PDB file of C-alpha atoms in Angstrom:
ATOM      1  CA  GLY A   1     -11.092   9.700   3.900  1.00 55.00           C
ATOM      2  CA  PRO A   2      -7.622   9.373   3.424  1.00 55.00           C
ATOM      3  CA  GLY A   3      -5.670   6.322   4.542  1.00 58.00           C
ATOM      4  CA  GLU A   4      -8.806   4.082   4.469  1.00 65.00           C
ATOM      5  CA  ALA A   5      -8.892   0.854   2.538  1.00 68.00           C
ATOM      6  CA  SER A   6     -12.467  -0.984   2.623  1.00 91.00           C
ATOM      7  CA  GLY A   7     -12.617  -4.594   2.163  1.00 95.00           C
ATOM      8  CA  GLU A   8     -14.953  -7.340   2.859  1.00 96.00           C
ATOM      9  CA  VAL A   9     -14.727 -10.622   4.421  1.00 97.00           C
ATOM     10  CA  GLU A  10     -17.275 -13.387   4.565  1.00 97.00           C
ATOM     11  CA  GLY A  11     -16.763 -16.149   7.423  1.00 98.00           C
ATOM     12  CA  LEU A  12     -18.097 -17.367  10.787  1.00 97.00           C
ATOM     13  CA  VAL A  13     -18.225 -15.856  13.960  1.00 96.00           C
ATOM     14  CA  VAL A  14     -15.830 -16.543  16.563  1.00 96.00           C
ATOM     15  CA  GLU A  15     -16.787 -13.842  18.811  1.00 93.00           C
ATOM     16  CA  GLY A  16     -19.406 -10.999  19.297  1.00 90.00           C
ATOM     17  CA  VAL A  17     -19.020  -8.525  22.146  1.00 92.00           C
ATOM     18  CA  GLY A  18     -21.821  -6.043  22.644  1.00 91.00           C
ATOM     19  CA  ARG A  19     -21.748  -2.648  23.464  1.00 90.00           C
ATOM     20  CA  ASP A  20     -25.457  -2.995  24.841  1.00 89.00           C
ATOM     21  CA  ILE A  21     -28.085  -4.545  23.596  1.00 87.00           C
ATOM     22  CA  VAL A  22     -28.413  -2.834  20.192  1.00 86.00           C
ATOM     23  CA  GLU A  23     -24.873  -2.204  19.434  1.00 88.00           C
ATOM     24  CA  LEU A  24     -21.646  -4.122  18.647  1.00 90.00           C
ATOM     25  CA  GLU A  25     -18.366  -3.270  20.278  1.00 93.00           C
ATOM     26  CA  THR A  26     -16.468  -5.956  18.732  1.00 94.00           C
ATOM     27  CA  LEU A  27     -17.028  -8.929  16.298  1.00 95.00           C
ATOM     28  CA  GLY A  28     -14.337 -11.744  15.474  1.00 97.00           C
ATOM     29  CA  ILE A  29     -14.631 -13.626  12.186  1.00 97.00           C
ATOM     30  CA  ARG A  30     -12.451 -16.264  10.860  1.00 98.00           C
ATOM     31  CA  ASP A  31     -12.538 -16.598   7.181  1.00 97.00           C
ATOM     32  CA  LYS A  32     -12.406 -19.779   4.814  1.00 94.00           C
ATOM     33  CA  ASP A  33      -8.773 -19.586   5.049  1.00 96.00           C
ATOM     34  CA  GLY A  34      -8.716 -19.939   8.725  1.00 97.00           C
ATOM     35  CA  THR A  35      -7.746 -16.580   9.152  1.00 97.00           C
ATOM     36  CA  ALA A  36      -9.102 -14.939  12.093  1.00 97.00           C
ATOM     37  CA  LEU A  37      -9.830 -10.923  11.924  1.00 97.00           C
ATOM     38  CA  SER A  38     -11.318  -9.171  14.753  1.00 97.00           C
ATOM     39  CA  PHE A  39     -13.466  -5.727  13.602  1.00 96.00           C
ATOM     40  CA  THR A  40     -14.507  -2.839  15.754  1.00 95.00           C
ATOM     41  CA  ALA A  41     -18.125  -0.913  15.109  1.00 91.00           C
ATOM     42  CA  GLU A  42     -18.356   2.767  15.808  1.00 87.00           C
ATOM     43  CA  GLY A  43     -21.932   2.712  15.881  1.00 83.00           C
ATOM     44  CA  PRO A  44     -25.673   0.600  15.002  1.00 83.00           C
ATOM     45  CA  LEU A  45     -25.230  -2.228  12.780  1.00 87.00           C
ATOM     46  CA  GLU A  46     -27.802  -3.839  10.854  1.00 83.00           C
ATOM     47  CA  PHE A  47     -27.184  -6.884  13.224  1.00 86.00           C
ATOM     48  CA  SER A  48     -27.746  -6.841  17.109  1.00 87.00           C
ATOM     49  CA  PRO A  49     -25.454  -8.958  18.904  1.00 88.00           C
ATOM     50  CA  SER A  50     -27.718 -11.803  19.977  1.00 90.00           C
ATOM     51  CA  HIS A  51     -28.264 -11.932  16.105  1.00 91.00           C
ATOM     52  CA  LEU A  52     -24.635 -12.690  15.698  1.00 92.00           C
ATOM     53  CA  ARG A  53     -24.925 -15.083  18.673  1.00 92.00           C
ATOM     54  CA  GLU A  54     -27.066 -17.082  16.944  1.00 94.00           C
ATOM     55  CA  HIS A  55     -24.429 -17.288  13.781  1.00 94.00           C
ATOM     56  CA  GLN A  56     -21.996 -18.468  15.749  1.00 95.00           C
ATOM     57  CA  LEU A  57     -24.251 -21.619  17.515  1.00 96.00           C
ATOM     58  CA  PHE A  58     -25.944 -22.455  14.477  1.00 96.00           C
ATOM     59  CA  GLY A  59     -22.288 -22.006  12.480  1.00 96.00           C
ATOM     60  CA  GLU A  60     -23.797 -19.823   9.921  1.00 95.00           C
ATOM     61  CA  THR A  61     -21.788 -17.786   7.997  1.00 96.00           C
ATOM     62  CA  LEU A  62     -21.903 -13.827   7.632  1.00 95.00           C
ATOM     63  CA  THR A  63     -20.583 -10.806   5.297  1.00 96.00           C
ATOM     64  CA  VAL A  64     -18.444  -8.176   6.632  1.00 96.00           C
ATOM     65  CA  SER A  65     -17.869  -5.002   5.071  1.00 95.00           C
ATOM     66  CA  TYR A  66     -15.287  -3.053   6.717  1.00 96.00           C
ATOM     67  CA  VAL A  67     -12.655   0.147   6.232  1.00 95.00           C
ATOM     68  CA  ARG A  68      -9.220  -0.114   7.674  1.00 92.00           C
ATOM     69  CA  ARG A  69      -8.294   2.975   9.945  1.00 89.00           C
ATOM     70  CA  GLY A  70      -4.319   2.248  10.619  1.00 88.00           C
ATOM     71  CA  GLU A  71      -4.246  -1.042  12.377  1.00 90.00           C
ATOM     72  CA  LEU A  72      -7.688  -1.153  13.341  1.00 93.00           C
ATOM     73  CA  LEU A  73     -10.526  -2.595  11.100  1.00 96.00           C
ATOM     74  CA  VAL A  74     -14.063  -0.972  11.255  1.00 95.00           C
ATOM     75  CA  ALA A  75     -17.009  -3.071  10.272  1.00 94.00           C
ATOM     76  CA  VAL A  76     -19.577  -0.811   8.082  1.00 93.00           C
ATOM     77  CA  LYS A  77     -22.001  -3.501   7.041  1.00 93.00           C
ATOM     78  CA  ILE A  78     -22.778  -6.975   8.047  1.00 94.00           C
ATOM     79  CA  SER A  79     -24.858  -8.914   5.687  1.00 93.00           C
ATOM     80  CA  ASP A  80     -26.537 -12.773   5.950  1.00 88.00           C
TER      81      ASP A  80
END
């Protein structure tokens, strides 16, 4: 919609907070430049919080597609 800019970032998981066992509340990513980005989620995504924790433990990058709503970055898709 109007005012929504979208983007994509690849980085390492620094934080994943689950709303419940299947749904993500917030996701923290650090990109290749060392910039920390924090995303929120508005519904279930492909990745569960436990799957994100595996990425964090093993230092595996992932790609987050998002839309910007004001100050919020809303994750709309996560992929390996």
